[in-house]
Structures are given as structure tokens and as C-alpha cells.
Amino acid sequence: MIYTLISLLVLFWLVGLVAHVGGGFIHGLLVLALAVFVFDLLTGRRTTI
């Protein structure tokens, strides 16, 4: 589930980067998702949403 969310955020970030629409917001969400992913990876916790 988290990989799907990260993939969608990356896609929206690329669209925002190309079209200059909501780029800052999507960039912030992408950084947040990356931080959560790295934290889960380092702690070894599995989340089921």
C-alpha cells in the first residue's frame, strides 16, 4: 500500500514539475512519504493499512 502511495506521489510530483502546478505541495508530500518510508525501513516495522 505504501509503495502505491509513493508511486502516485512521484507521478504527481513529475506532473507538477513539468506543468508547474502544485509543485511545492507535491514536493512536500513526496519528502514526507520518503521520510516515512525510510523510517519504516530502518525500524523494520510493517504497517498494514
PDB file of N, CA and C in Angstrom:
ATOM      1  N   MET A   1       0.822  -1.195   0.000  1.00  0.00           N
ATOM      2  CA  MET A   1       0.000   0.000   0.000  1.00  0.00           C
ATOM      3  C   MET A   1       0.868   1.262   0.000  1.00  0.00           C
ATOM      4  N   ILE A   2       1.926   1.252   0.796  1.00  0.00           N
ATOM      5  CA  ILE A   2       2.771   2.449   0.865  1.00  0.00           C
ATOM      6  C   ILE A   2       3.517   2.663  -0.450  1.00  0.00           C
ATOM      7  N   TYR A   3       3.851   1.556  -1.140  1.00  0.00           N
ATOM      8  CA  TYR A   3       4.523   1.702  -2.431  1.00  0.00           C
ATOM      9  C   TYR A   3       3.591   2.328  -3.462  1.00  0.00           C
ATOM     10  N   THR A   4       2.313   2.034  -3.381  1.00  0.00           N
ATOM     11  CA  THR A   4       1.333   2.649  -4.278  1.00  0.00           C
ATOM     12  C   THR A   4       1.242   4.141  -4.012  1.00  0.00           C
ATOM     13  N   LEU A   5       1.196   4.523  -2.757  1.00  0.00           N
ATOM     14  CA  LEU A   5       1.133   5.942  -2.413  1.00  0.00           C
ATOM     15  C   LEU A   5       2.393   6.679  -2.854  1.00  0.00           C
ATOM     16  N   ILE A   6       3.540   6.064  -2.654  1.00  0.00           N
ATOM     17  CA  ILE A   6       4.793   6.691  -3.070  1.00  0.00           C
ATOM     18  C   ILE A   6       4.836   6.830  -4.586  1.00  0.00           C
ATOM     19  N   SER A   7       4.378   5.806  -5.294  1.00  0.00           N
ATOM     20  CA  SER A   7       4.356   5.878  -6.760  1.00  0.00           C
ATOM     21  C   SER A   7       3.448   6.996  -7.245  1.00  0.00           C
ATOM     22  N   LEU A   8       2.276   7.130  -6.628  1.00  0.00           N
ATOM     23  CA  LEU A   8       1.362   8.208  -7.012  1.00  0.00           C
ATOM     24  C   LEU A   8       1.960   9.576  -6.711  1.00  0.00           C
ATOM     25  N   LEU A   9       2.611   9.709  -5.576  1.00  0.00           N
ATOM     26  CA  LEU A   9       3.232  10.983  -5.236  1.00  0.00           C
ATOM     27  C   LEU A   9       4.348  11.344  -6.204  1.00  0.00           C
ATOM     28  N   VAL A  10       5.135  10.353  -6.599  1.00  0.00           N
ATOM     29  CA  VAL A  10       6.203  10.615  -7.573  1.00  0.00           C
ATOM     30  C   VAL A  10       5.603  11.034  -8.907  1.00  0.00           C
ATOM     31  N   LEU A  11       4.541  10.363  -9.326  1.00  0.00           N
ATOM     32  CA  LEU A  11       3.873  10.721 -10.579  1.00  0.00           C
ATOM     33  C   LEU A  11       3.334  12.145 -10.530  1.00  0.00           C
ATOM     34  N   PHE A  12       2.626  12.488  -9.451  1.00  0.00           N
ATOM     35  CA  PHE A  12       2.084  13.841  -9.317  1.00  0.00           C
ATOM     36  C   PHE A  12       3.198  14.879  -9.204  1.00  0.00           C
ATOM     37  N   TRP A  13       4.302  14.504  -8.567  1.00  0.00           N
ATOM     38  CA  TRP A  13       5.437  15.418  -8.457  1.00  0.00           C
ATOM     39  C   TRP A  13       6.021  15.713  -9.827  1.00  0.00           C
ATOM     40  N   LEU A  14       6.157  14.668 -10.649  1.00  0.00           N
ATOM     41  CA  LEU A  14       6.679  14.871 -12.002  1.00  0.00           C
ATOM     42  C   LEU A  14       5.739  15.727 -12.839  1.00  0.00           C
ATOM     43  N   VAL A  15       4.431  15.490 -12.717  1.00  0.00           N
ATOM     44  CA  VAL A  15       3.455  16.315 -13.433  1.00  0.00           C
ATOM     45  C   VAL A  15       3.544  17.757 -12.955  1.00  0.00           C
ATOM     46  N   GLY A  16       3.659  17.962 -11.667  1.00  0.00           N
ATOM     47  CA  GLY A  16       3.792  19.309 -11.118  1.00  0.00           C
ATOM     48  C   GLY A  16       5.085  19.975 -11.527  1.00  0.00           C
ATOM     49  N   LEU A  17       6.135  19.190 -11.667  1.00  0.00           N
ATOM     50  CA  LEU A  17       7.424  19.726 -12.087  1.00  0.00           C
ATOM     51  C   LEU A  17       7.369  20.181 -13.539  1.00  0.00           C
ATOM     52  N   VAL A  18       6.708  19.404 -14.383  1.00  0.00           N
ATOM     53  CA  VAL A  18       6.615  19.729 -15.806  1.00  0.00           C
ATOM     54  C   VAL A  18       5.606  20.842 -16.048  1.00  0.00           C
ATOM     55  N   ALA A  19       4.441  20.752 -15.415  1.00  0.00           N
ATOM     56  CA  ALA A  19       3.356  21.698 -15.681  1.00  0.00           C
ATOM     57  C   ALA A  19       3.361  22.891 -14.723  1.00  0.00           C
ATOM     58  N   HIS A  20       4.230  22.888 -13.724  1.00  0.00           N
ATOM     59  CA  HIS A  20       4.299  23.961 -12.720  1.00  0.00           C
ATOM     60  C   HIS A  20       2.957  24.160 -12.011  1.00  0.00           C
ATOM     61  N   VAL A  21       2.294  23.050 -11.674  1.00  0.00           N
ATOM     62  CA  VAL A  21       1.019  23.099 -10.962  1.00  0.00           C
ATOM     63  C   VAL A  21       1.188  22.374  -9.637  1.00  0.00           C
ATOM     64  N   GLY A  22       1.091  23.080  -8.540  1.00  0.00           N
ATOM     65  CA  GLY A  22       1.168  22.466  -7.222  1.00  0.00           C
ATOM     66  C   GLY A  22       2.501  21.810  -6.922  1.00  0.00           C
ATOM     67  N   GLY A  23       3.559  22.267  -7.537  1.00  0.00           N
ATOM     68  CA  GLY A  23       4.869  21.641  -7.375  1.00  0.00           C
ATOM     69  C   GLY A  23       5.369  21.654  -5.944  1.00  0.00           C
ATOM     70  N   GLY A  24       5.186  22.768  -5.252  1.00  0.00           N
ATOM     71  CA  GLY A  24       5.655  22.862  -3.875  1.00  0.00           C
ATOM     72  C   GLY A  24       4.910  21.936  -2.941  1.00  0.00           C
ATOM     73  N   PHE A  25       3.613  21.840  -3.129  1.00  0.00           N
ATOM     74  CA  PHE A  25       2.785  20.977  -2.280  1.00  0.00           C
ATOM     75  C   PHE A  25       3.140  19.512  -2.504  1.00  0.00           C
ATOM     76  N   ILE A  26       3.233  19.115  -3.763  1.00  0.00           N
ATOM     77  CA  ILE A  26       3.565  17.734  -4.080  1.00  0.00           C
ATOM     78  C   ILE A  26       4.987  17.407  -3.620  1.00  0.00           C
ATOM     79  N   HIS A  27       5.892  18.366  -3.752  1.00  0.00           N
ATOM     80  CA  HIS A  27       7.262  18.136  -3.294  1.00  0.00           C
ATOM     81  C   HIS A  27       7.282  17.886  -1.786  1.00  0.00           C
ATOM     82  N   GLY A  28       6.512  18.648  -1.036  1.00  0.00           N
ATOM     83  CA  GLY A  28       6.432  18.445   0.408  1.00  0.00           C
ATOM     84  C   GLY A  28       5.863  17.087   0.765  1.00  0.00           C
ATOM     85  N   LEU A  29       4.818  16.668   0.054  1.00  0.00           N
ATOM     86  CA  LEU A  29       4.233  15.353   0.306  1.00  0.00           C
ATOM     87  C   LEU A  29       5.205  14.232  -0.050  1.00  0.00           C
ATOM     88  N   LEU A  30       5.958  14.435  -1.121  1.00  0.00           N
ATOM     89  CA  LEU A  30       6.934  13.431  -1.525  1.00  0.00           C
ATOM     90  C   LEU A  30       8.035  13.286  -0.478  1.00  0.00           C
ATOM     91  N   VAL A  31       8.503  14.379   0.049  1.00  0.00           N
ATOM     92  CA  VAL A  31       9.526  14.340   1.095  1.00  0.00           C
ATOM     93  C   VAL A  31       8.978  13.664   2.343  1.00  0.00           C
ATOM     94  N   LEU A  32       7.735  13.960   2.698  1.00  0.00           N
ATOM     95  CA  LEU A  32       7.107  13.323   3.854  1.00  0.00           C
ATOM     96  C   LEU A  32       6.973  11.815   3.645  1.00  0.00           C
ATOM     97  N   ALA A  33       6.518  11.400   2.461  1.00  0.00           N
ATOM     98  CA  ALA A  33       6.376   9.973   2.171  1.00  0.00           C
ATOM     99  C   ALA A  33       7.726   9.270   2.194  1.00  0.00           C
ATOM    100  N   LEU A  34       8.748   9.922   1.677  1.00  0.00           N
ATOM    101  CA  LEU A  34      10.086   9.338   1.689  1.00  0.00           C
ATOM    102  C   LEU A  34      10.603   9.189   3.119  1.00  0.00           C
ATOM    103  N   ALA A  35      10.338  10.179   3.961  1.00  0.00           N
ATOM    104  CA  ALA A  35      10.769  10.105   5.358  1.00  0.00           C
ATOM    105  C   ALA A  35      10.073   8.956   6.081  1.00  0.00           C
ATOM    106  N   VAL A  36       8.774   8.781   5.847  1.00  0.00           N
ATOM    107  CA  VAL A  36       8.030   7.684   6.478  1.00  0.00           C
ATOM    108  C   VAL A  36       8.552   6.342   5.977  1.00  0.00           C
ATOM    109  N   PHE A  37       8.811   6.250   4.675  1.00  0.00           N
ATOM    110  CA  PHE A  37       9.323   5.007   4.101  1.00  0.00           C
ATOM    111  C   PHE A  37      10.682   4.642   4.698  1.00  0.00           C
ATOM    112  N   VAL A  38      11.580   5.599   4.790  1.00  0.00           N
ATOM    113  CA  VAL A  38      12.912   5.342   5.342  1.00  0.00           C
ATOM    114  C   VAL A  38      12.814   4.972   6.819  1.00  0.00           C
ATOM    115  N   PHE A  39      11.945   5.645   7.565  1.00  0.00           N
ATOM    116  CA  PHE A  39      11.762   5.324   8.978  1.00  0.00           C
ATOM    117  C   PHE A  39      11.264   3.889   9.142  1.00  0.00           C
ATOM    118  N   ASP A  40      10.260   3.495   8.342  1.00  0.00           N
ATOM    119  CA  ASP A  40       9.748   2.124   8.408  1.00  0.00           C
ATOM    120  C   ASP A  40      10.813   1.118   7.993  1.00  0.00           C
ATOM    121  N   LEU A  41      11.610   1.477   7.004  1.00  0.00           N
ATOM    122  CA  LEU A  41      12.657   0.582   6.537  1.00  0.00           C
ATOM    123  C   LEU A  41      13.727   0.380   7.610  1.00  0.00           C
ATOM    124  N   LEU A  42      14.111   1.451   8.284  1.00  0.00           N
ATOM    125  CA  LEU A  42      15.154   1.365   9.306  1.00  0.00           C
ATOM    126  C   LEU A  42      14.679   0.676  10.576  1.00  0.00           C
ATOM    127  N   THR A  43      13.429   0.897  10.961  1.00  0.00           N
ATOM    128  CA  THR A  43      12.928   0.282  12.188  1.00  0.00           C
ATOM    129  C   THR A  43      12.436  -1.135  11.961  1.00  0.00           C
ATOM    130  N   GLY A  44      12.206  -1.502  10.703  1.00  0.00           N
ATOM    131  CA  GLY A  44      11.776  -2.861  10.406  1.00  0.00           C
ATOM    132  C   GLY A  44      10.318  -3.121  10.704  1.00  0.00           C
ATOM    133  N   ARG A  45       9.568  -2.063  10.950  1.00  0.00           N
ATOM    134  CA  ARG A  45       8.145  -2.243  11.243  1.00  0.00           C
ATOM    135  C   ARG A  45       7.377  -2.397   9.943  1.00  0.00           C
ATOM    136  N   ARG A  46       6.360  -3.245   9.991  1.00  0.00           N
ATOM    137  CA  ARG A  46       5.482  -3.420   8.841  1.00  0.00           C
ATOM    138  C   ARG A  46       4.133  -2.811   9.191  1.00  0.00           C
ATOM    139  N   THR A  47       3.660  -1.921   8.336  1.00  0.00           N
ATOM    140  CA  THR A  47       2.354  -1.319   8.567  1.00  0.00           C
ATOM    141  C   THR A  47       1.375  -1.893   7.568  1.00  0.00           C
ATOM    142  N   THR A  48       0.191  -2.237   8.050  1.00  0.00           N
ATOM    143  CA  THR A  48      -0.864  -2.715   7.159  1.00  0.00           C
ATOM    144  C   THR A  48      -1.998  -1.726   7.229  1.00  0.00           C
ATOM    145  N   ILE A  49      -2.188  -1.044   6.150  1.00  0.00           N
ATOM    146  CA  ILE A  49      -3.245  -0.028   6.100  1.00  0.00           C
ATOM    147  C   ILE A  49      -4.346  -0.528   5.214  1.00  0.00           C
TER     148      ILE A  49
END
